[in-house]
Short mmCIF file of C-alpha atoms and ligand atoms in Angstrom, two decimals:
data_model
loop_
_atom_site.label_atom_id
_atom_site.label_comp_id
_atom_site.label_asym_id
_atom_site.label_seq_id
_atom_site.Cartn_x
_atom_site.Cartn_y
_atom_site.Cartn_z
CA MET A 32 -20.97 -3.35 22.93
CA ASP A 33 -19.98 -6.93 23.57
CA SER A 34 -22.57 -7.84 26.14
CA THR A 35 -25.61 -5.54 25.07
CA PRO A 36 -28.61 -7.57 24.04
CA LEU A 37 -29.05 -8.23 20.28
CA ARG A 38 -31.25 -5.94 18.32
CA PRO A 39 -32.82 -7.84 15.50
CA LEU A 40 -34.64 -5.99 12.63
CA LYS A 41 -36.82 -6.98 9.73
CA ALA A 42 -36.68 -5.37 6.25
CA SER A 43 -39.39 -5.68 3.80
CA ARG A 44 -40.48 -4.13 0.43
CA PRO A 45 -41.76 -0.67 0.94
CA ALA A 46 -45.17 0.18 0.02
CA ALA A 47 -44.07 3.11 -2.47
CA ALA A 48 -40.82 4.38 -4.08
CA LEU A 49 -38.15 5.93 -2.07
CA HIS A 50 -37.93 9.90 -2.09
CA GLY A 51 -36.27 12.71 -0.45
CA GLU A 52 -32.99 14.56 0.10
CA ILE A 53 -30.74 13.65 3.07
CA THR A 54 -27.49 14.16 4.58
CA VAL A 55 -25.60 11.20 5.63
CA PRO A 56 -23.03 11.29 8.67
CA GLY A 57 -19.55 12.57 8.40
CA ASP A 58 -16.86 10.55 6.77
CA LYS A 59 -15.55 7.97 9.24
CA SER A 60 -11.88 7.96 7.98
CA ILE A 61 -11.59 11.89 7.97
CA SER A 62 -13.35 11.97 11.31
CA HIS A 63 -10.75 9.74 13.04
CA ARG A 64 -7.92 11.75 11.49
CA ALA A 65 -9.24 15.05 12.36
CA LEU A 66 -9.30 14.08 16.07
CA MET A 67 -5.88 12.54 15.86
CA PHE A 68 -4.17 15.21 13.97
CA GLY A 69 -5.86 17.90 15.97
CA ALA A 70 -4.47 16.49 19.12
CA LEU A 71 -1.04 16.39 17.50
CA ALA A 72 -1.30 20.14 16.47
CA VAL A 73 -0.49 23.20 18.47
CA GLY A 74 -3.57 25.41 19.02
CA GLU A 75 -7.23 24.50 19.06
CA THR A 76 -8.71 22.66 15.92
CA ARG A 77 -12.43 23.07 15.10
CA ILE A 78 -14.20 20.26 13.49
CA THR A 79 -17.72 20.47 11.90
CA GLY A 80 -19.55 17.43 10.52
CA LEU A 81 -17.71 14.98 12.72
CA LEU A 82 -19.19 11.49 12.62
CA GLU A 83 -20.55 10.77 16.09
CA GLY A 84 -20.50 7.10 15.69
CA GLU A 85 -19.14 4.69 18.13
CA ASP A 86 -15.89 4.04 16.27
CA VAL A 87 -14.99 7.82 16.12
CA LEU A 88 -16.05 8.36 19.93
CA ARG A 89 -13.55 5.77 20.70
CA THR A 90 -10.77 7.71 19.08
CA ALA A 91 -11.99 10.85 20.83
CA ALA A 92 -11.80 8.90 24.10
CA ALA A 93 -8.30 7.64 23.45
CA MET A 94 -6.95 11.03 22.47
CA ARG A 95 -8.35 12.38 25.81
CA ALA A 96 -6.67 9.60 27.67
CA LEU A 97 -3.43 10.63 25.93
CA GLY A 98 -3.68 14.09 27.20
CA ALA A 99 -5.69 16.07 24.50
CA ARG A 100 -8.67 18.18 25.28
CA VAL A 101 -11.41 16.89 23.12
CA GLU A 102 -14.96 18.30 23.51
CA ARG A 103 -18.22 18.92 21.81
CA ARG A 104 -19.33 22.50 21.82
CA GLY A 105 -22.77 23.12 20.08
CA ALA A 106 -22.41 21.64 16.60
CA GLU A 107 -18.54 21.62 16.79
CA TRP A 108 -15.94 19.41 18.22
CA LEU A 109 -12.99 21.19 19.69
CA VAL A 110 -9.46 19.57 20.01
CA ALA A 111 -6.61 21.10 21.78
CA GLY A 112 -3.49 18.86 21.53
CA PRO A 113 -0.52 18.47 23.57
CA GLY A 114 1.19 18.45 20.27
CA ILE A 115 3.71 15.88 18.59
CA GLY A 116 5.87 14.51 21.32
CA GLY A 117 3.69 15.80 24.08
CA LEU A 118 1.24 12.87 24.57
CA THR A 119 1.12 11.21 28.20
CA SER A 120 0.79 7.74 29.30
CA PRO A 121 -2.77 6.80 29.52
CA ASP A 122 -3.65 5.55 33.07
CA ASP A 123 -5.97 2.78 31.68
CA VAL A 124 -6.29 0.27 28.87
CA LEU A 125 -7.22 2.05 25.53
CA ASP A 126 -10.34 0.33 24.18
CA MET A 127 -10.87 0.93 20.49
CA GLY A 128 -14.14 -0.84 20.30
CA ASN A 129 -14.94 -2.15 16.81
CA SER A 130 -12.63 0.15 15.08
CA GLY A 131 -9.68 -1.28 13.01
CA THR A 132 -8.85 2.21 11.71
CA ALA A 133 -8.75 3.86 15.29
CA ALA A 134 -6.52 0.89 16.48
CA ARG A 135 -3.96 0.73 13.66
CA LEU A 136 -3.69 4.69 13.31
CA LEU A 137 -3.26 4.98 16.96
CA CYS A 138 -0.49 2.33 17.01
CA GLY A 139 1.32 4.79 14.42
CA ILE A 140 1.09 7.57 16.92
CA LEU A 141 2.06 5.63 20.04
CA ALA A 142 5.09 3.92 18.43
CA SER A 143 7.11 7.13 18.30
CA HIS A 144 6.08 8.54 21.59
CA ASP A 145 8.03 7.36 24.58
CA ILE A 146 5.04 6.20 26.55
CA PHE A 147 3.56 2.80 27.65
CA SER A 148 0.15 1.91 26.68
CA VAL A 149 -2.13 -1.01 26.41
CA MET A 150 -4.75 -1.28 23.63
CA THR A 151 -7.79 -3.77 23.34
CA GLY A 152 -11.02 -3.86 21.33
CA ASP A 153 -14.27 -5.75 21.00
CA ALA A 154 -14.56 -9.45 20.12
CA SER A 155 -14.34 -8.43 16.31
CA LEU A 156 -11.40 -6.15 16.51
CA ARG A 157 -9.52 -8.69 18.78
CA LYS A 158 -9.74 -11.21 15.85
CA ARG A 159 -8.17 -8.70 13.30
CA PRO A 160 -4.58 -8.90 12.32
CA MET A 161 -2.18 -6.26 14.00
CA GLN A 162 0.82 -7.72 12.47
CA ARG A 163 0.50 -5.47 9.39
CA VAL A 164 1.18 -2.43 11.58
CA ILE A 165 3.41 -3.85 14.20
CA THR A 166 6.03 -5.08 11.67
CA PRO A 167 6.74 -1.69 10.06
CA LEU A 168 6.46 0.21 13.41
CA ARG A 169 9.01 -1.95 15.28
CA ALA A 170 11.60 -0.42 12.99
CA CYS A 171 11.26 3.01 14.49
CA GLY A 172 12.29 1.44 17.83
CA ALA A 173 8.97 0.67 19.44
CA ARG A 174 8.26 -2.51 21.30
CA PHE A 175 5.03 -4.37 20.72
CA THR A 176 3.87 -7.40 22.89
CA ALA A 177 0.74 -8.87 21.47
CA ARG A 178 -1.40 -11.91 22.00
CA THR A 179 -0.94 -15.04 19.86
CA GLY A 180 -1.28 -14.30 16.12
CA ASP A 181 -0.47 -10.55 16.62
CA ARG A 182 -3.87 -9.88 17.98
CA LEU A 183 -5.15 -7.31 20.44
CA PRO A 184 -4.80 -6.87 23.44
CA LEU A 185 -1.41 -5.23 22.53
CA ALA A 186 1.14 -3.73 24.87
CA ILE A 187 3.06 -0.83 23.30
CA GLN A 188 6.32 0.90 24.60
CA GLY A 189 6.97 3.66 22.19
CA ALA A 190 10.35 4.59 21.05
CA ARG A 191 12.33 7.37 22.88
CA ASP A 192 14.09 8.68 19.77
CA ALA A 193 12.14 7.29 16.98
CA LEU A 194 13.82 6.39 13.79
CA PRO A 195 12.25 7.49 10.49
CA LEU A 196 10.70 4.57 8.67
CA SER A 197 10.98 3.52 5.00
CA TYR A 198 8.42 0.94 4.04
CA ARG A 199 6.95 -0.68 1.00
CA LEU A 200 3.31 -1.84 1.70
CA PRO A 201 2.84 -5.48 1.15
CA VAL A 202 -0.96 -5.01 0.72
CA ALA A 203 -2.79 -1.96 -0.24
CA SER A 204 -3.97 -0.44 3.10
CA ALA A 205 -4.49 3.12 4.09
CA GLN A 206 -4.54 2.20 7.73
CA VAL A 207 -0.94 0.76 7.51
CA LYS A 208 0.24 3.72 5.16
CA SER A 209 -1.23 6.01 7.65
CA ALA A 210 0.13 4.27 10.77
CA VAL A 211 3.71 4.79 9.31
CA LEU A 212 3.20 8.38 8.47
CA LEU A 213 1.93 9.01 11.79
CA ALA A 214 4.86 7.38 13.52
CA GLY A 215 6.96 9.46 11.32
CA LEU A 216 5.52 12.71 12.64
CA ASN A 217 7.66 12.16 15.78
CA ALA A 218 10.83 10.80 14.06
CA ARG A 219 13.71 13.00 13.00
CA GLY A 220 14.28 12.79 9.20
CA LEU A 221 12.40 11.60 6.20
CA THR A 222 9.64 8.93 6.57
CA GLU A 223 8.88 7.07 3.31
CA VAL A 224 5.99 4.81 2.33
CA GLU A 225 5.65 3.22 -1.13
CA GLU A 226 2.21 1.77 -1.78
CA PRO A 227 1.54 -0.81 -4.78
CA GLU A 228 -1.85 0.88 -5.57
CA PRO A 229 -3.07 4.17 -4.40
CA THR A 230 -5.31 3.93 -1.40
CA ARG A 231 -7.52 6.72 0.26
CA ASP A 232 -5.13 9.77 0.90
CA HIS A 233 -7.03 11.51 3.58
CA SER A 234 -3.86 11.41 5.90
CA GLU A 235 -1.68 13.01 3.34
CA ASN A 236 -4.23 15.67 2.52
CA MET A 237 -4.97 16.43 6.25
CA LEU A 238 -1.13 16.49 7.15
CA ARG A 239 -0.72 19.19 4.52
CA HIS A 240 -3.75 21.03 5.82
CA PHE A 241 -2.17 21.18 9.32
CA GLY A 242 1.12 22.45 7.77
CA ALA A 243 3.28 19.35 7.27
CA THR A 244 5.36 18.86 4.33
CA VAL A 245 4.22 15.76 2.35
CA THR A 246 5.33 14.92 -1.24
CA VAL A 247 3.71 12.27 -3.42
CA SER A 248 5.12 10.96 -6.57
CA GLN A 249 3.50 8.40 -8.88
CA HIS A 250 5.51 5.50 -10.51
CA GLY A 251 3.11 3.46 -12.78
CA SER A 252 0.49 2.30 -10.47
CA ALA A 253 2.60 2.67 -7.26
CA ARG A 254 2.89 5.84 -5.19
CA HIS A 255 5.76 7.11 -3.26
CA ILE A 256 4.99 9.33 -0.20
CA GLN A 257 7.49 11.32 1.82
CA LEU A 258 6.93 13.15 5.13
CA VAL A 259 9.45 15.35 6.67
CA GLY A 260 9.54 14.48 10.45
CA GLN A 261 8.82 16.53 13.52
CA PRO A 262 6.87 19.34 11.77
CA GLU A 263 5.00 21.96 13.83
CA LEU A 264 1.55 21.07 12.97
CA ARG A 265 -0.81 24.05 13.36
CA ALA A 266 -4.44 23.72 14.33
CA ALA A 267 -6.73 23.99 11.48
CA ASP A 268 -10.48 23.99 10.84
CA ILE A 269 -11.90 20.79 9.31
CA ALA A 270 -15.36 20.44 7.81
CA VAL A 271 -15.99 16.63 7.49
CA PRO A 272 -17.94 15.65 4.25
CA GLY A 273 -20.63 13.11 4.15
CA ASP A 274 -19.25 9.64 4.04
CA PRO A 275 -19.46 8.03 0.66
CA SER A 276 -19.31 4.65 2.15
CA SER A 277 -22.41 5.46 4.22
CA ALA A 278 -24.00 7.15 1.17
CA ALA A 279 -23.66 3.77 -0.67
CA PHE A 280 -26.55 2.22 1.27
CA PRO A 281 -29.48 4.75 0.49
CA LEU A 282 -27.94 5.13 -2.95
CA VAL A 283 -28.29 1.42 -3.85
CA ALA A 284 -31.52 1.22 -2.13
CA ALA A 285 -32.87 3.98 -4.45
CA LEU A 286 -31.27 2.24 -7.52
CA LEU A 287 -33.27 -0.95 -6.64
CA VAL A 288 -36.62 0.09 -5.38
CA PRO A 289 -38.66 0.90 -8.56
CA ASP A 290 -39.54 4.64 -9.15
CA SER A 291 -37.19 5.95 -6.46
CA ARG A 292 -35.41 9.26 -6.76
CA ILE A 293 -33.23 10.46 -3.88
CA THR A 294 -30.67 13.34 -3.41
CA LEU A 295 -27.66 12.78 -0.95
CA LYS A 296 -26.13 16.18 -0.12
CA ALA A 297 -22.52 17.05 0.51
CA ILE A 298 -20.92 13.66 -0.09
CA GLY A 299 -16.99 13.40 -0.19
CA LEU A 300 -15.99 12.49 -3.69
CA ASN A 301 -12.30 11.88 -3.16
CA PRO A 302 -11.21 9.89 -6.24
CA LEU A 303 -9.55 7.28 -4.13
CA ARG A 304 -13.01 6.58 -2.52
CA THR A 305 -15.36 6.59 -5.43
CA GLY A 306 -14.92 3.12 -7.03
CA LEU A 307 -18.52 2.19 -6.16
CA PHE A 308 -19.95 5.08 -8.02
CA ALA A 309 -17.85 4.24 -11.11
CA THR A 310 -18.94 0.77 -10.89
CA LEU A 311 -22.70 1.56 -10.44
CA ARG A 312 -22.33 3.78 -13.50
CA GLU A 313 -20.78 0.93 -15.46
CA MET A 314 -23.95 -1.05 -14.46
CA GLY A 315 -26.05 1.69 -16.13
CA ALA A 316 -27.02 3.46 -12.87
CA ALA A 317 -28.69 6.93 -13.19
CA LEU A 318 -26.36 8.62 -10.94
CA THR A 319 -25.30 12.26 -11.22
CA ILE A 320 -23.10 14.65 -9.31
CA GLN A 321 -24.44 18.17 -8.61
CA ASN A 322 -22.74 21.20 -7.27
CA PRO A 323 -19.22 19.74 -7.22
CA ARG A 324 -17.00 21.79 -4.95
CA VAL A 325 -13.89 21.63 -2.83
CA GLN A 326 -14.12 21.77 0.91
CA GLY A 327 -11.15 21.63 3.23
CA GLY A 328 -8.90 20.07 0.58
CA GLU A 329 -11.45 17.28 -0.28
CA SER A 330 -13.80 17.11 -3.35
CA ILE A 331 -17.51 17.00 -2.41
CA GLY A 332 -20.88 17.24 -4.37
CA ASP A 333 -24.41 16.18 -4.22
CA LEU A 334 -25.45 12.78 -5.61
CA ARG A 335 -28.74 12.52 -7.34
CA VAL A 336 -29.91 8.81 -8.07
CA GLU A 337 -32.89 7.39 -9.61
CA TYR A 338 -34.19 3.95 -9.91
CA THR A 339 -32.46 1.87 -12.83
CA ALA A 340 -32.77 -1.57 -14.05
CA LEU A 341 -29.07 -2.39 -13.61
CA SER A 342 -26.95 -4.78 -15.80
CA ALA A 343 -24.10 -7.08 -14.42
CA VAL A 344 -20.43 -5.95 -14.13
CA ASP A 345 -17.04 -7.16 -13.98
CA VAL A 346 -14.90 -5.39 -11.31
CA PRO A 347 -11.21 -5.60 -11.82
CA PRO A 348 -9.01 -6.30 -8.56
CA GLY A 349 -7.28 -2.96 -8.96
CA ARG A 350 -10.47 -1.04 -8.08
CA ALA A 351 -10.65 -2.67 -4.70
CA PRO A 352 -8.75 -0.08 -2.90
CA SER A 353 -11.13 2.73 -3.99
CA MET A 354 -14.28 0.74 -2.78
CA ILE A 355 -12.88 -1.73 -0.28
CA ASP A 356 -15.74 -1.06 2.13
CA GLU A 357 -18.36 -1.21 -0.57
CA TYR A 358 -18.41 -4.70 -1.78
CA PRO A 359 -21.30 -6.10 0.42
CA ILE A 360 -23.70 -3.42 -0.89
CA LEU A 361 -22.40 -3.64 -4.37
CA ALA A 362 -23.15 -7.51 -4.18
CA VAL A 363 -26.65 -6.58 -3.19
CA ALA A 364 -26.79 -4.53 -6.30
CA CYS A 365 -25.35 -7.33 -8.52
CA ALA A 366 -27.86 -9.87 -7.01
CA ALA A 367 -30.70 -7.74 -8.65
CA ALA A 368 -28.67 -6.96 -11.83
CA ARG A 369 -29.34 -8.53 -15.24
CA GLY A 370 -26.64 -11.12 -15.89
CA THR A 371 -23.55 -12.42 -14.17
CA SER A 372 -21.26 -10.25 -12.20
CA ARG A 373 -17.72 -10.99 -11.12
CA LEU A 374 -16.11 -8.98 -8.21
CA ARG A 375 -12.37 -9.93 -8.46
CA GLY A 376 -9.67 -9.95 -5.99
CA LEU A 377 -11.37 -9.60 -2.67
CA ALA A 378 -8.77 -11.26 -0.24
CA GLU A 379 -8.64 -8.15 1.91
CA LEU A 380 -12.36 -8.56 2.73
CA ARG A 381 -11.56 -11.43 4.82
CA VAL A 382 -9.98 -9.37 7.54
CA LYS A 383 -12.54 -6.64 7.88
CA GLU A 384 -14.96 -6.32 10.86
CA SER A 385 -15.92 -9.83 9.85
CA ASP A 386 -14.80 -12.28 7.29
CA ARG A 387 -16.80 -10.11 4.83
CA PHE A 388 -15.97 -12.21 1.76
CA THR A 389 -17.70 -15.34 3.28
CA ALA A 390 -20.36 -13.24 5.13
CA THR A 391 -21.26 -11.38 2.03
CA ALA A 392 -21.93 -14.65 0.03
CA ALA A 393 -23.78 -16.08 3.10
CA MET A 394 -26.15 -12.90 3.10
CA LEU A 395 -26.99 -13.42 -0.49
CA ALA A 396 -27.48 -17.20 -0.27
CA ALA A 397 -29.79 -16.47 2.91
CA ALA A 398 -31.86 -14.53 0.61
CA GLY A 399 -32.09 -17.13 -2.06
CA ALA A 400 -29.81 -15.17 -4.39
CA ARG A 401 -27.35 -17.09 -6.59
CA VAL A 402 -23.61 -16.64 -5.59
CA GLU A 403 -20.45 -18.51 -5.84
CA ALA A 404 -16.97 -17.88 -4.54
CA GLU A 405 -14.05 -18.74 -6.72
CA GLY A 406 -10.61 -18.15 -5.15
CA ASP A 407 -10.74 -14.57 -4.09
CA ASP A 408 -13.59 -13.61 -6.63
CA LEU A 409 -17.39 -13.42 -5.90
CA ILE A 410 -19.54 -14.41 -8.86
CA ILE A 411 -23.13 -13.43 -8.62
CA HIS A 412 -25.96 -14.48 -10.90
CA GLY A 413 -28.57 -11.69 -11.04
CA MET A 414 -32.28 -12.53 -10.65
CA PRO A 415 -35.31 -10.55 -11.57
CA GLU A 416 -36.89 -11.58 -8.29
CA ILE A 417 -34.92 -12.62 -5.23
CA PRO A 418 -37.08 -14.80 -2.94
CA GLY A 419 -35.92 -13.52 0.44
CA GLY A 420 -37.36 -14.78 3.64
CA GLY A 421 -33.96 -15.55 5.15
CA SER A 422 -32.10 -14.41 8.34
CA VAL A 423 -28.59 -12.93 8.18
CA THR A 424 -26.11 -13.28 11.01
CA THR A 425 -24.26 -9.96 11.00
CA GLN A 426 -21.24 -10.92 13.13
CA MET A 427 -20.58 -7.36 14.62
CA ASP A 428 -20.19 -6.13 11.30
CA HIS A 429 -22.10 -2.69 10.56
CA ARG A 430 -21.76 -2.84 6.61
CA LEU A 431 -23.11 -6.40 6.55
CA ALA A 432 -26.18 -5.29 8.68
CA MET A 433 -26.97 -2.32 6.49
CA SER A 434 -26.38 -4.25 3.24
CA ALA A 435 -28.95 -7.01 4.45
CA LEU A 436 -31.39 -4.24 5.33
CA VAL A 437 -31.29 -2.87 1.88
CA LEU A 438 -31.42 -6.21 0.28
CA GLY A 439 -34.82 -6.82 2.24
CA GLN A 440 -36.12 -3.78 0.39
CA ILE A 441 -36.47 -5.71 -2.84
CA THR A 442 -36.76 -9.50 -1.73
CA ALA A 443 -40.20 -11.04 -2.30
CA ALA A 444 -40.43 -12.14 1.36
CA PRO A 445 -38.78 -9.97 4.16
CA MET A 446 -35.45 -10.39 5.38
CA THR A 447 -34.27 -10.30 9.06
CA ILE A 448 -31.00 -9.51 10.66
CA ASP A 449 -29.93 -11.05 14.13
CA ASP A 450 -28.35 -7.68 15.24
CA SER A 451 -28.42 -3.99 14.33
CA THR A 452 -26.36 -2.68 17.02
CA PHE A 453 -23.19 -2.22 15.21
CA ILE A 454 -24.72 0.14 12.75
CA GLU A 455 -24.05 2.67 15.36
CA THR A 456 -20.39 2.37 14.82
CA SER A 457 -20.52 4.21 11.37
CA PHE A 458 -24.17 5.45 10.79
CA PRO A 459 -26.03 6.54 13.73
CA ASP A 460 -29.75 7.07 12.80
CA PHE A 461 -29.64 4.69 9.73
CA THR A 462 -32.86 3.06 10.06
CA LYS A 463 -34.50 6.53 10.95
CA LEU A 464 -33.01 8.03 7.75
CA MET A 465 -33.93 5.19 5.63
CA ARG A 466 -37.50 5.13 6.98
CA GLY A 467 -37.63 8.82 6.12
CA LEU A 468 -36.96 8.04 2.58
CA GLY A 469 -39.65 5.45 2.57
CA ALA A 470 -37.74 2.23 3.29
CA ALA A 471 -39.41 -0.47 5.44
CA MET A 472 -37.30 -1.66 8.46
CA SER A 473 -38.69 -2.39 11.87
CA PRO A 474 -37.80 -4.00 15.07
CA LEU A 475 -38.75 -7.86 15.26
C1 LIG B 118 -9.64 2.93 6.19
C2 LIG B 118 -8.96 2.03 5.42
C3 LIG B 118 -9.64 0.85 4.99
C4 LIG B 118 -11.02 0.78 5.10
C5 LIG B 118 -11.49 1.28 6.53
C6 LIG B 118 -10.97 2.64 6.76
C7 LIG B 118 -8.85 4.08 6.61
O1 LIG B 118 -9.04 -0.31 5.54
O2 LIG B 118 -11.44 -0.57 5.00
O3 LIG B 118 -12.85 1.19 6.62
O4 LIG B 118 -9.56 4.98 7.20
O5 LIG B 118 -7.76 4.25 6.46
P1 LIG B 118 -7.61 -0.94 5.28
O6 LIG B 118 -6.54 -0.01 5.30
O7 LIG B 118 -7.32 -2.21 5.92
O8 LIG B 118 -7.75 -1.23 3.65
#
């Protein structure tokens, strides 16, 4: 999407409150993993609710290029893999587009397959650090040659006889944890990962769902994960829940636009993903979960949310892994809350699709909201009325684009964004769905 023309949008206060019942697209993290694990399993995996966003389609294309059959049939996606150890050399460069998750998880798979591949991505992904996966994966015997600063493009020669890894994560990252576990699938023996703080555990859940032996033990706030190598993964059906990170946008919009009331159906409620919901409740949000249930090893439920006059919040750094993608939209909620909020320990935001730490502050400042950065903390002074009238540069970052469009629903004057193209990576039909609820967003 590097060379497509920009698609600017304007967001303004809607004429009436937001109302309705919607389903948001499938969970991005689970969708990537469903395609990858399906390709590593024996038999045909059937996936419903797969996110058909640009990021996940890149993973589908990469798994095809590595020898898997990946196809859409009706509402289902079918994946028939060559199985662990059976991947073949792609005959062209693997282009992972905007997706850090696709790139880093795939590095794990490629590291323990005796094949050569070259990986690249768009201008945003080519800026993001790959050293965090290259360092642990080299220890299994794989060779990586990267551009200066360990950036993509990256050439990978996977190990012939991969060694199992034992790695303690220096940063809380589910992508790094998953890359190590994926490499361990084709290594003889026990692969071990220790994470300082728990991060989303979709890989562990799905590996078990496909028949692998994964054990997890908790030591204080740290978690120790063990995977028995070279399991026979068996194809399994997967129903992908609605993405809580996508639900966050309509949810916050409904909290902020007076008199709104909406329901978001079948949203994933994995406790390692729900930090935003806990934080919004601390701010006083009228947010309830209905019909809690378990689907394919993951908790889901319907979220019902009503407009609430929110209060400021102090978010501890330890909560970051459970809401790492939600800070831009939380910052929007804080800008409208009564009092001063402090969002602590956000260093990891600097290496997302954009430098989200700086970009989130710039977005609020563009609207005339009051925000300060102090070390790795963001301090936001809530205002009863945010002036708006500004323009946000979205820097190829889907979550920044959607956050700015939600912000424009409550500012006195409309907000504009320079480009909405990248919303497609995670939330196809975002503007259509939001307009259906009553939000005001239109092309410039
Ligand atoms: C993801 C992990 C997180 C998150 C990303 C998806 C995953 O990244 O930001 O959107 O699916 O494992 P980090 O591992 O870099 O924290």
